[in-house]
C-alpha cells in the first residue's frame, strides 16, 4: 500500500468542494463520548438496531413516518421482554398495521434482543459494551455484531453505530472510491485483509489529525461527491 494523502490535504480538497473550511466544519458529524454512550438505555440500542434493519433495502421515509407505531407495537423495545419473543408475538405483529409486516425482520428484533441481553449479562449493560469498544478496531466490532446479532452485517451495522453516536467510519460508495484512489484497497473491501487495510488507513489519519473516524469518513466522501 502506498502512503495515503495526508489528512490535511484531504480536508482542503473536501472543504474546497463544500464552500470553505468553516462551512465544511459545520457539516462534520459530532459523535458521543464513551461516557455519553454508556448512559443510553439498552432499549434505545434495540430500537435503533430494529430501525436500521427495517430501513435496509426499504424507503427510509416510510420507516421514519411509521416509527412511532413501531415503538407502540414493540412496547418501547425492552430487550428483556423481546428476548422472549414468542410465536404468538410474531403472529400479532404480522397482523399489526403499525409496523412493516416483514416476518424475518420482525424476528430479528427478538434475536437482537437476545444479543443485547447477553451483552448486558457480560458487561453490565449493552451500552457499556459498545461504549468501551475502541474505534481503532471498528472492523472487530462489526464482526461481533454480524456474528452475534441478526441482520447487522454490511452497512446496516455501520448505520446503527453512526445513529447511536458511536464513532466509526461509513463505507459508502464515495468513501470506497476515495480509499481506492488513495491506494488503500483496489476493490470493495469485503475480505478480511482489505478490511484490515481500511482500518489501518483510518487509524493512520486519526493519529495524524486527532479527528474522530466519523469526520475522516465524511471528509473522504466529500473529496469525491
JSON list of C-alpha atoms in Angstrom, two decimals:
[
{"chain": "A", "resi": 1, "resn": "UNK", "atom": "CA", "xyz": [0.00, 0.00, 0.00]},
{"chain": "A", "resi": 2, "resn": "UNK", "atom": "CA", "xyz": [1.40, 3.39, -0.99]},
{"chain": "A", "resi": 3, "resn": "UNK", "atom": "CA", "xyz": [1.40, 6.16, 1.57]},
{"chain": "A", "resi": 4, "resn": "UNK", "atom": "CA", "xyz": [-2.08, 7.78, 1.56]},
{"chain": "A", "resi": 5, "resn": "UNK", "atom": "CA", "xyz": [-2.52, 11.52, 1.10]},
{"chain": "A", "resi": 6, "resn": "UNK", "atom": "CA", "xyz": [-2.06, 13.49, 4.32]},
{"chain": "A", "resi": 7, "resn": "UNK", "atom": "CA", "xyz": [-5.35, 14.23, 6.04]},
{"chain": "A", "resi": 8, "resn": "UNK", "atom": "CA", "xyz": [-4.76, 17.98, 5.92]},
{"chain": "A", "resi": 9, "resn": "UNK", "atom": "CA", "xyz": [-4.66, 17.81, 2.13]},
{"chain": "A", "resi": 10, "resn": "UNK", "atom": "CA", "xyz": [-7.79, 15.65, 2.01]},
{"chain": "A", "resi": 11, "resn": "UNK", "atom": "CA", "xyz": [-9.54, 18.17, 4.25]},
{"chain": "A", "resi": 12, "resn": "UNK", "atom": "CA", "xyz": [-8.56, 21.01, 1.95]},
{"chain": "A", "resi": 13, "resn": "UNK", "atom": "CA", "xyz": [-9.95, 19.18, -1.07]},
{"chain": "A", "resi": 14, "resn": "UNK", "atom": "CA", "xyz": [-13.24, 18.43, 0.70]},
{"chain": "A", "resi": 15, "resn": "UNK", "atom": "CA", "xyz": [-13.55, 21.93, 2.11]},
{"chain": "A", "resi": 16, "resn": "UNK", "atom": "CA", "xyz": [-12.94, 23.42, -1.32]},
{"chain": "A", "resi": 17, "resn": "UNK", "atom": "CA", "xyz": [-15.88, 21.40, -2.65]},
{"chain": "A", "resi": 18, "resn": "UNK", "atom": "CA", "xyz": [-18.19, 22.36, 0.23]},
{"chain": "A", "resi": 19, "resn": "UNK", "atom": "CA", "xyz": [-17.83, 26.13, 0.49]},
{"chain": "A", "resi": 20, "resn": "UNK", "atom": "CA", "xyz": [-14.66, 26.52, 2.52]},
{"chain": "A", "resi": 21, "resn": "UNK", "atom": "CA", "xyz": [-13.20, 25.27, 5.80]},
{"chain": "A", "resi": 22, "resn": "UNK", "atom": "CA", "xyz": [-15.76, 26.87, 8.13]},
{"chain": "A", "resi": 23, "resn": "UNK", "atom": "CA", "xyz": [-18.73, 25.65, 6.10]},
{"chain": "A", "resi": 24, "resn": "UNK", "atom": "CA", "xyz": [-17.27, 22.16, 5.90]},
{"chain": "A", "resi": 25, "resn": "UNK", "atom": "CA", "xyz": [-16.52, 22.00, 9.64]},
{"chain": "A", "resi": 26, "resn": "UNK", "atom": "CA", "xyz": [-20.17, 22.83, 10.27]},
{"chain": "A", "resi": 27, "resn": "UNK", "atom": "CA", "xyz": [-21.39, 19.69, 8.47]},
{"chain": "A", "resi": 28, "resn": "UNK", "atom": "CA", "xyz": [-18.92, 17.25, 10.04]},
{"chain": "A", "resi": 29, "resn": "UNK", "atom": "CA", "xyz": [-20.59, 14.74, 12.41]},
{"chain": "A", "resi": 30, "resn": "UNK", "atom": "CA", "xyz": [-20.20, 15.15, 16.16]},
{"chain": "A", "resi": 31, "resn": "UNK", "atom": "CA", "xyz": [-20.08, 11.82, 17.95]},
{"chain": "A", "resi": 32, "resn": "UNK", "atom": "CA", "xyz": [-20.85, 10.90, 21.55]},
{"chain": "A", "resi": 33, "resn": "UNK", "atom": "CA", "xyz": [-18.16, 10.24, 24.13]},
{"chain": "A", "resi": 34, "resn": "UNK", "atom": "CA", "xyz": [-17.89, 6.77, 25.71]},
{"chain": "A", "resi": 35, "resn": "UNK", "atom": "CA", "xyz": [-19.39, 8.23, 28.89]},
{"chain": "A", "resi": 36, "resn": "UNK", "atom": "CA", "xyz": [-22.40, 9.55, 26.95]},
{"chain": "A", "resi": 37, "resn": "UNK", "atom": "CA", "xyz": [-22.85, 6.26, 25.09]},
{"chain": "A", "resi": 38, "resn": "UNK", "atom": "CA", "xyz": [-22.77, 4.27, 28.32]},
{"chain": "A", "resi": 39, "resn": "UNK", "atom": "CA", "xyz": [-25.75, 6.25, 29.63]},
{"chain": "A", "resi": 40, "resn": "UNK", "atom": "CA", "xyz": [-28.03, 5.30, 26.73]},
{"chain": "A", "resi": 41, "resn": "UNK", "atom": "CA", "xyz": [-30.64, 2.75, 27.91]},
{"chain": "A", "resi": 42, "resn": "UNK", "atom": "CA", "xyz": [-30.42, -0.65, 26.27]},
{"chain": "A", "resi": 43, "resn": "UNK", "atom": "CA", "xyz": [-33.94, -0.32, 24.84]},
{"chain": "A", "resi": 44, "resn": "UNK", "atom": "CA", "xyz": [-32.68, 2.55, 22.65]},
{"chain": "A", "resi": 45, "resn": "UNK", "atom": "CA", "xyz": [-29.95, 0.31, 21.28]},
{"chain": "A", "resi": 46, "resn": "UNK", "atom": "CA", "xyz": [-32.56, -2.30, 20.34]},
{"chain": "A", "resi": 47, "resn": "UNK", "atom": "CA", "xyz": [-34.86, 0.32, 18.85]},
{"chain": "A", "resi": 48, "resn": "UNK", "atom": "CA", "xyz": [-32.09, 1.70, 16.65]},
{"chain": "A", "resi": 49, "resn": "UNK", "atom": "CA", "xyz": [-30.98, -1.78, 15.61]},
{"chain": "A", "resi": 50, "resn": "UNK", "atom": "CA", "xyz": [-34.54, -2.53, 14.55]},
{"chain": "A", "resi": 51, "resn": "UNK", "atom": "CA", "xyz": [-34.87, 0.76, 12.70]},
{"chain": "A", "resi": 52, "resn": "UNK", "atom": "CA", "xyz": [-31.67, 0.16, 10.74]},
{"chain": "A", "resi": 53, "resn": "UNK", "atom": "CA", "xyz": [-32.73, -3.39, 9.89]},
{"chain": "A", "resi": 54, "resn": "UNK", "atom": "CA", "xyz": [-36.11, -2.21, 8.60]},
{"chain": "A", "resi": 55, "resn": "UNK", "atom": "CA", "xyz": [-34.55, 0.67, 6.65]},
{"chain": "A", "resi": 56, "resn": "UNK", "atom": "CA", "xyz": [-32.20, -1.67, 4.80]},
{"chain": "A", "resi": 57, "resn": "UNK", "atom": "CA", "xyz": [-33.48, -2.08, 1.26]},
{"chain": "A", "resi": 58, "resn": "UNK", "atom": "CA", "xyz": [-36.59, -0.06, 2.04]},
{"chain": "A", "resi": 59, "resn": "UNK", "atom": "CA", "xyz": [-37.78, 3.54, 1.75]},
{"chain": "A", "resi": 60, "resn": "UNK", "atom": "CA", "xyz": [-36.30, 5.33, 4.76]},
{"chain": "A", "resi": 61, "resn": "UNK", "atom": "CA", "xyz": [-39.01, 7.99, 4.83]},
{"chain": "A", "resi": 62, "resn": "UNK", "atom": "CA", "xyz": [-41.70, 5.33, 5.12]},
{"chain": "A", "resi": 63, "resn": "UNK", "atom": "CA", "xyz": [-39.92, 3.77, 8.12]},
{"chain": "A", "resi": 64, "resn": "UNK", "atom": "CA", "xyz": [-39.41, 7.21, 9.69]},
{"chain": "A", "resi": 65, "resn": "UNK", "atom": "CA", "xyz": [-43.11, 8.00, 9.34]},
{"chain": "A", "resi": 66, "resn": "UNK", "atom": "CA", "xyz": [-44.15, 4.66, 10.79]},
{"chain": "A", "resi": 67, "resn": "UNK", "atom": "CA", "xyz": [-41.59, 4.59, 13.61]},
{"chain": "A", "resi": 68, "resn": "UNK", "atom": "CA", "xyz": [-43.88, 5.90, 16.38]},
{"chain": "A", "resi": 69, "resn": "UNK", "atom": "CA", "xyz": [-46.14, 2.97, 15.53]},
{"chain": "A", "resi": 70, "resn": "UNK", "atom": "CA", "xyz": [-43.20, 0.58, 15.77]},
{"chain": "A", "resi": 71, "resn": "UNK", "atom": "CA", "xyz": [-42.41, 1.96, 19.24]},
{"chain": "A", "resi": 72, "resn": "UNK", "atom": "CA", "xyz": [-46.01, 1.34, 20.31]},
{"chain": "A", "resi": 73, "resn": "UNK", "atom": "CA", "xyz": [-46.19, -2.13, 18.80]},
{"chain": "A", "resi": 74, "resn": "UNK", "atom": "CA", "xyz": [-42.95, -3.17, 20.47]},
{"chain": "A", "resi": 75, "resn": "UNK", "atom": "CA", "xyz": [-43.80, -1.53, 23.82]},
{"chain": "A", "resi": 76, "resn": "UNK", "atom": "CA", "xyz": [-40.63, 0.55, 23.82]},
{"chain": "A", "resi": 77, "resn": "UNK", "atom": "CA", "xyz": [-38.24, -2.21, 22.69]},
{"chain": "A", "resi": 78, "resn": "UNK", "atom": "CA", "xyz": [-37.24, -3.55, 26.11]},
{"chain": "A", "resi": 79, "resn": "UNK", "atom": "CA", "xyz": [-34.58, -6.24, 25.40]},
{"chain": "A", "resi": 80, "resn": "UNK", "atom": "CA", "xyz": [-35.66, -8.45, 28.31]},
{"chain": "A", "resi": 81, "resn": "UNK", "atom": "CA", "xyz": [-39.22, -8.53, 27.01]},
{"chain": "A", "resi": 82, "resn": "UNK", "atom": "CA", "xyz": [-38.35, -9.17, 23.37]},
{"chain": "A", "resi": 83, "resn": "UNK", "atom": "CA", "xyz": [-35.62, -11.70, 24.10]},
{"chain": "A", "resi": 84, "resn": "UNK", "atom": "CA", "xyz": [-38.59, -13.95, 24.92]},
{"chain": "A", "resi": 85, "resn": "UNK", "atom": "CA", "xyz": [-40.41, -13.22, 21.68]},
{"chain": "A", "resi": 86, "resn": "UNK", "atom": "CA", "xyz": [-42.99, -15.95, 21.07]},
{"chain": "A", "resi": 87, "resn": "UNK", "atom": "CA", "xyz": [-44.78, -17.33, 18.04]},
{"chain": "A", "resi": 88, "resn": "UNK", "atom": "CA", "xyz": [-47.88, -15.54, 19.34]},
{"chain": "A", "resi": 89, "resn": "UNK", "atom": "CA", "xyz": [-45.94, -12.25, 19.40]},
{"chain": "A", "resi": 90, "resn": "UNK", "atom": "CA", "xyz": [-44.88, -12.75, 15.80]},
{"chain": "A", "resi": 91, "resn": "UNK", "atom": "CA", "xyz": [-48.41, -13.63, 14.70]},
{"chain": "A", "resi": 92, "resn": "UNK", "atom": "CA", "xyz": [-49.73, -10.47, 16.34]},
{"chain": "A", "resi": 93, "resn": "UNK", "atom": "CA", "xyz": [-47.06, -8.31, 14.73]},
{"chain": "A", "resi": 94, "resn": "UNK", "atom": "CA", "xyz": [-47.76, -9.79, 11.30]},
{"chain": "A", "resi": 95, "resn": "UNK", "atom": "CA", "xyz": [-51.33, -8.50, 11.68]},
{"chain": "A", "resi": 96, "resn": "UNK", "atom": "CA", "xyz": [-50.32, -5.12, 13.12]},
{"chain": "A", "resi": 97, "resn": "UNK", "atom": "CA", "xyz": [-50.60, -2.29, 10.59]},
{"chain": "A", "resi": 98, "resn": "UNK", "atom": "CA", "xyz": [-48.42, -0.05, 12.76]},
{"chain": "A", "resi": 99, "resn": "UNK", "atom": "CA", "xyz": [-45.31, -1.94, 11.59]},
{"chain": "A", "resi": 100, "resn": "UNK", "atom": "CA", "xyz": [-43.88, -3.18, 8.31]},
{"chain": "A", "resi": 101, "resn": "UNK", "atom": "CA", "xyz": [-45.03, -6.79, 8.27]},
{"chain": "A", "resi": 102, "resn": "UNK", "atom": "CA", "xyz": [-41.80, -8.47, 7.16]},
{"chain": "A", "resi": 103, "resn": "UNK", "atom": "CA", "xyz": [-41.52, -11.73, 9.10]},
{"chain": "A", "resi": 104, "resn": "UNK", "atom": "CA", "xyz": [-37.74, -12.15, 9.01]},
{"chain": "A", "resi": 105, "resn": "UNK", "atom": "CA", "xyz": [-37.09, -8.56, 10.02]},
{"chain": "A", "resi": 106, "resn": "UNK", "atom": "CA", "xyz": [-39.67, -8.77, 12.80]},
{"chain": "A", "resi": 107, "resn": "UNK", "atom": "CA", "xyz": [-37.97, -11.92, 14.07]},
{"chain": "A", "resi": 108, "resn": "UNK", "atom": "CA", "xyz": [-34.63, -10.11, 14.06]},
{"chain": "A", "resi": 109, "resn": "UNK", "atom": "CA", "xyz": [-35.94, -7.85, 16.84]},
{"chain": "A", "resi": 110, "resn": "UNK", "atom": "CA", "xyz": [-36.18, -10.85, 19.13]},
{"chain": "A", "resi": 111, "resn": "UNK", "atom": "CA", "xyz": [-32.80, -12.16, 18.01]},
{"chain": "A", "resi": 112, "resn": "UNK", "atom": "CA", "xyz": [-31.12, -8.81, 18.60]},
{"chain": "A", "resi": 113, "resn": "UNK", "atom": "CA", "xyz": [-32.86, -8.54, 21.97]},
{"chain": "A", "resi": 114, "resn": "UNK", "atom": "CA", "xyz": [-31.15, -11.79, 22.94]},
{"chain": "A", "resi": 115, "resn": "UNK", "atom": "CA", "xyz": [-27.83, -10.36, 21.70]},
{"chain": "A", "resi": 116, "resn": "UNK", "atom": "CA", "xyz": [-28.28, -7.23, 23.83]},
{"chain": "A", "resi": 117, "resn": "UNK", "atom": "CA", "xyz": [-29.49, -9.21, 26.84]},
{"chain": "A", "resi": 118, "resn": "UNK", "atom": "CA", "xyz": [-26.39, -11.39, 26.65]},
{"chain": "A", "resi": 119, "resn": "UNK", "atom": "CA", "xyz": [-24.13, -8.34, 26.36]},
{"chain": "A", "resi": 120, "resn": "UNK", "atom": "CA", "xyz": [-25.81, -6.85, 29.43]},
{"chain": "A", "resi": 121, "resn": "UNK", "atom": "CA", "xyz": [-25.11, -10.06, 31.36]},
{"chain": "A", "resi": 122, "resn": "UNK", "atom": "CA", "xyz": [-21.47, -9.97, 30.27]},
{"chain": "A", "resi": 123, "resn": "UNK", "atom": "CA", "xyz": [-20.72, -6.25, 30.57]},
{"chain": "A", "resi": 124, "resn": "UNK", "atom": "CA", "xyz": [-23.32, -4.82, 32.95]},
{"chain": "A", "resi": 125, "resn": "UNK", "atom": "CA", "xyz": [-25.21, -3.23, 30.07]},
{"chain": "A", "resi": 126, "resn": "UNK", "atom": "CA", "xyz": [-25.15, -3.47, 26.29]},
{"chain": "A", "resi": 127, "resn": "UNK", "atom": "CA", "xyz": [-24.39, 0.24, 26.27]},
{"chain": "A", "resi": 128, "resn": "UNK", "atom": "CA", "xyz": [-21.16, -0.36, 28.21]},
{"chain": "A", "resi": 129, "resn": "UNK", "atom": "CA", "xyz": [-20.04, -2.92, 25.66]},
{"chain": "A", "resi": 130, "resn": "UNK", "atom": "CA", "xyz": [-20.47, -0.53, 22.75]},
{"chain": "A", "resi": 131, "resn": "UNK", "atom": "CA", "xyz": [-19.14, 2.47, 24.67]},
{"chain": "A", "resi": 132, "resn": "UNK", "atom": "CA", "xyz": [-15.90, 0.74, 25.64]},
{"chain": "A", "resi": 133, "resn": "UNK", "atom": "CA", "xyz": [-15.09, -0.84, 22.29]},
{"chain": "A", "resi": 134, "resn": "UNK", "atom": "CA", "xyz": [-12.15, 1.09, 20.76]},
{"chain": "A", "resi": 135, "resn": "UNK", "atom": "CA", "xyz": [-12.77, 2.88, 17.48]},
{"chain": "A", "resi": 136, "resn": "UNK", "atom": "CA", "xyz": [-9.32, 1.71, 16.38]},
{"chain": "A", "resi": 137, "resn": "UNK", "atom": "CA", "xyz": [-10.92, -1.72, 15.94]},
{"chain": "A", "resi": 138, "resn": "UNK", "atom": "CA", "xyz": [-14.27, -0.88, 14.36]},
{"chain": "A", "resi": 139, "resn": "UNK", "atom": "CA", "xyz": [-13.85, -3.83, 12.00]},
{"chain": "A", "resi": 140, "resn": "UNK", "atom": "CA", "xyz": [-13.71, -6.11, 15.02]},
{"chain": "A", "resi": 141, "resn": "UNK", "atom": "CA", "xyz": [-16.89, -4.61, 16.44]},
{"chain": "A", "resi": 142, "resn": "UNK", "atom": "CA", "xyz": [-18.70, -5.05, 13.14]},
{"chain": "A", "resi": 143, "resn": "UNK", "atom": "CA", "xyz": [-17.63, -8.71, 13.09]},
{"chain": "A", "resi": 144, "resn": "UNK", "atom": "CA", "xyz": [-19.09, -9.24, 16.58]},
{"chain": "A", "resi": 145, "resn": "UNK", "atom": "CA", "xyz": [-22.35, -7.61, 15.53]},
{"chain": "A", "resi": 146, "resn": "UNK", "atom": "CA", "xyz": [-22.60, -9.69, 12.37]},
{"chain": "A", "resi": 147, "resn": "UNK", "atom": "CA", "xyz": [-21.81, -12.93, 14.22]},
{"chain": "A", "resi": 148, "resn": "UNK", "atom": "CA", "xyz": [-23.88, -12.45, 17.36]},
{"chain": "A", "resi": 149, "resn": "UNK", "atom": "CA", "xyz": [-26.60, -10.11, 16.12]},
{"chain": "A", "resi": 150, "resn": "UNK", "atom": "CA", "xyz": [-29.22, -10.53, 13.42]},
{"chain": "A", "resi": 151, "resn": "UNK", "atom": "CA", "xyz": [-29.13, -8.75, 10.05]},
{"chain": "A", "resi": 152, "resn": "UNK", "atom": "CA", "xyz": [-26.48, -6.33, 11.31]},
{"chain": "A", "resi": 153, "resn": "UNK", "atom": "CA", "xyz": [-23.85, -7.03, 8.67]},
{"chain": "A", "resi": 154, "resn": "UNK", "atom": "CA", "xyz": [-22.67, -4.68, 5.95]},
{"chain": "A", "resi": 155, "resn": "UNK", "atom": "CA", "xyz": [-23.68, -1.05, 6.04]},
{"chain": "A", "resi": 156, "resn": "UNK", "atom": "CA", "xyz": [-26.65, -1.81, 8.35]},
{"chain": "A", "resi": 157, "resn": "UNK", "atom": "CA", "xyz": [-24.26, -2.25, 11.26]},
{"chain": "A", "resi": 158, "resn": "UNK", "atom": "CA", "xyz": [-22.32, 0.87, 10.26]},
{"chain": "A", "resi": 159, "resn": "UNK", "atom": "CA", "xyz": [-25.50, 2.95, 10.12]},
{"chain": "A", "resi": 160, "resn": "UNK", "atom": "CA", "xyz": [-26.54, 1.59, 13.50]},
{"chain": "A", "resi": 161, "resn": "UNK", "atom": "CA", "xyz": [-23.30, 2.72, 15.14]},
{"chain": "A", "resi": 162, "resn": "UNK", "atom": "CA", "xyz": [-23.50, 6.12, 13.44]},
{"chain": "A", "resi": 163, "resn": "UNK", "atom": "CA", "xyz": [-27.10, 6.72, 14.51]},
{"chain": "A", "resi": 164, "resn": "UNK", "atom": "CA", "xyz": [-26.22, 5.83, 18.10]},
{"chain": "A", "resi": 165, "resn": "UNK", "atom": "CA", "xyz": [-23.34, 8.31, 18.06]},
{"chain": "A", "resi": 166, "resn": "UNK", "atom": "CA", "xyz": [-20.59, 5.68, 18.26]},
{"chain": "A", "resi": 167, "resn": "UNK", "atom": "CA", "xyz": [-17.51, 6.90, 16.41]},
{"chain": "A", "resi": 168, "resn": "UNK", "atom": "CA", "xyz": [-16.70, 4.98, 13.26]},
{"chain": "A", "resi": 169, "resn": "UNK", "atom": "CA", "xyz": [-16.42, 5.14, 9.50]},
{"chain": "A", "resi": 170, "resn": "UNK", "atom": "CA", "xyz": [-19.09, 4.53, 6.87]},
{"chain": "A", "resi": 171, "resn": "UNK", "atom": "CA", "xyz": [-18.05, 2.53, 3.81]},
{"chain": "A", "resi": 172, "resn": "UNK", "atom": "CA", "xyz": [-20.48, 4.07, 1.35]},
{"chain": "A", "resi": 173, "resn": "UNK", "atom": "CA", "xyz": [-19.74, 4.34, -2.35]},
{"chain": "A", "resi": 174, "resn": "UNK", "atom": "CA", "xyz": [-17.89, 7.67, -2.19]},
{"chain": "A", "resi": 175, "resn": "UNK", "atom": "CA", "xyz": [-15.71, 6.55, 0.73]},
{"chain": "A", "resi": 176, "resn": "UNK", "atom": "CA", "xyz": [-14.80, 3.30, -1.03]},
{"chain": "A", "resi": 177, "resn": "UNK", "atom": "CA", "xyz": [-13.99, 5.27, -4.19]},
{"chain": "A", "resi": 178, "resn": "UNK", "atom": "CA", "xyz": [-11.72, 7.55, -2.17]},
{"chain": "A", "resi": 179, "resn": "UNK", "atom": "CA", "xyz": [-9.99, 4.59, -0.49]},
{"chain": "A", "resi": 180, "resn": "UNK", "atom": "CA", "xyz": [-9.33, 3.02, -3.88]},
{"chain": "A", "resi": 181, "resn": "UNK", "atom": "CA", "xyz": [-7.97, 6.33, -5.19]},
{"chain": "A", "resi": 182, "resn": "UNK", "atom": "CA", "xyz": [-5.67, 6.55, -2.16]},
{"chain": "A", "resi": 183, "resn": "UNK", "atom": "CA", "xyz": [-4.31, 3.07, -2.85]},
{"chain": "A", "resi": 184, "resn": "UNK", "atom": "CA", "xyz": [-5.65, 1.63, 0.41]},
{"chain": "A", "resi": 185, "resn": "UNK", "atom": "CA", "xyz": [-7.67, -1.03, -1.42]},
{"chain": "A", "resi": 186, "resn": "UNK", "atom": "CA", "xyz": [-8.35, -1.88, -5.06]},
{"chain": "A", "resi": 187, "resn": "UNK", "atom": "CA", "xyz": [-11.97, -3.01, -4.76]},
{"chain": "A", "resi": 188, "resn": "UNK", "atom": "CA", "xyz": [-14.91, -3.07, -2.37]},
{"chain": "A", "resi": 189, "resn": "UNK", "atom": "CA", "xyz": [-13.43, -4.23, 0.98]},
{"chain": "A", "resi": 190, "resn": "UNK", "atom": "CA", "xyz": [-15.27, -7.49, 1.53]},
{"chain": "A", "resi": 191, "resn": "UNK", "atom": "CA", "xyz": [-12.26, -9.61, 2.50]},
{"chain": "A", "resi": 192, "resn": "UNK", "atom": "CA", "xyz": [-10.74, -9.61, 5.98]},
{"chain": "A", "resi": 193, "resn": "UNK", "atom": "CA", "xyz": [-7.42, -8.48, 4.50]},
{"chain": "A", "resi": 194, "resn": "UNK", "atom": "CA", "xyz": [-8.97, -5.45, 2.79]},
{"chain": "A", "resi": 195, "resn": "UNK", "atom": "CA", "xyz": [-10.99, -4.58, 5.87]},
{"chain": "A", "resi": 196, "resn": "UNK", "atom": "CA", "xyz": [-7.81, -4.62, 7.93]},
{"chain": "A", "resi": 197, "resn": "UNK", "atom": "CA", "xyz": [-6.21, -2.25, 5.39]},
{"chain": "A", "resi": 198, "resn": "UNK", "atom": "CA", "xyz": [-9.18, 0.10, 5.69]},
{"chain": "A", "resi": 199, "resn": "UNK", "atom": "CA", "xyz": [-8.95, 0.13, 9.49]},
{"chain": "A", "resi": 200, "resn": "UNK", "atom": "CA", "xyz": [-5.21, 0.77, 9.31]},
{"chain": "A", "resi": 201, "resn": "UNK", "atom": "CA", "xyz": [-5.71, 3.71, 6.96]},
{"chain": "A", "resi": 202, "resn": "UNK", "atom": "CA", "xyz": [-8.39, 5.29, 9.13]},
{"chain": "A", "resi": 203, "resn": "UNK", "atom": "CA", "xyz": [-6.25, 4.80, 12.23]},
{"chain": "A", "resi": 204, "resn": "UNK", "atom": "CA", "xyz": [-3.37, 6.49, 10.42]},
{"chain": "A", "resi": 205, "resn": "UNK", "atom": "CA", "xyz": [-5.49, 9.52, 9.51]},
{"chain": "A", "resi": 206, "resn": "UNK", "atom": "CA", "xyz": [-6.93, 9.66, 13.04]},
{"chain": "A", "resi": 207, "resn": "UNK", "atom": "CA", "xyz": [-3.47, 9.69, 14.59]},
{"chain": "A", "resi": 208, "resn": "UNK", "atom": "CA", "xyz": [-2.35, 12.27, 12.07]},
{"chain": "A", "resi": 209, "resn": "UNK", "atom": "CA", "xyz": [-5.31, 14.62, 12.53]},
{"chain": "A", "resi": 210, "resn": "UNK", "atom": "CA", "xyz": [-6.66, 13.96, 16.02]},
{"chain": "A", "resi": 211, "resn": "UNK", "atom": "CA", "xyz": [-10.14, 13.71, 14.50]},
{"chain": "A", "resi": 212, "resn": "UNK", "atom": "CA", "xyz": [-12.76, 11.00, 15.06]},
{"chain": "A", "resi": 213, "resn": "UNK", "atom": "CA", "xyz": [-13.19, 8.36, 12.37]},
{"chain": "A", "resi": 214, "resn": "UNK", "atom": "CA", "xyz": [-16.65, 9.69, 11.52]},
{"chain": "A", "resi": 215, "resn": "UNK", "atom": "CA", "xyz": [-15.19, 13.03, 10.47]},
{"chain": "A", "resi": 216, "resn": "UNK", "atom": "CA", "xyz": [-12.44, 11.37, 8.48]},
{"chain": "A", "resi": 217, "resn": "UNK", "atom": "CA", "xyz": [-15.05, 9.22, 6.75]},
{"chain": "A", "resi": 218, "resn": "UNK", "atom": "CA", "xyz": [-17.14, 12.27, 5.83]},
{"chain": "A", "resi": 219, "resn": "UNK", "atom": "CA", "xyz": [-14.03, 14.08, 4.60]},
{"chain": "A", "resi": 220, "resn": "UNK", "atom": "CA", "xyz": [-13.10, 11.20, 2.31]},
{"chain": "A", "resi": 221, "resn": "UNK", "atom": "CA", "xyz": [-16.64, 11.07, 0.95]},
{"chain": "A", "resi": 222, "resn": "UNK", "atom": "CA", "xyz": [-16.60, 14.80, 0.23]},
{"chain": "A", "resi": 223, "resn": "UNK", "atom": "CA", "xyz": [-13.39, 14.54, -1.77]},
{"chain": "A", "resi": 224, "resn": "UNK", "atom": "CA", "xyz": [-15.47, 12.53, -4.25]},
{"chain": "A", "resi": 225, "resn": "UNK", "atom": "CA", "xyz": [-19.12, 13.53, -4.06]}
]
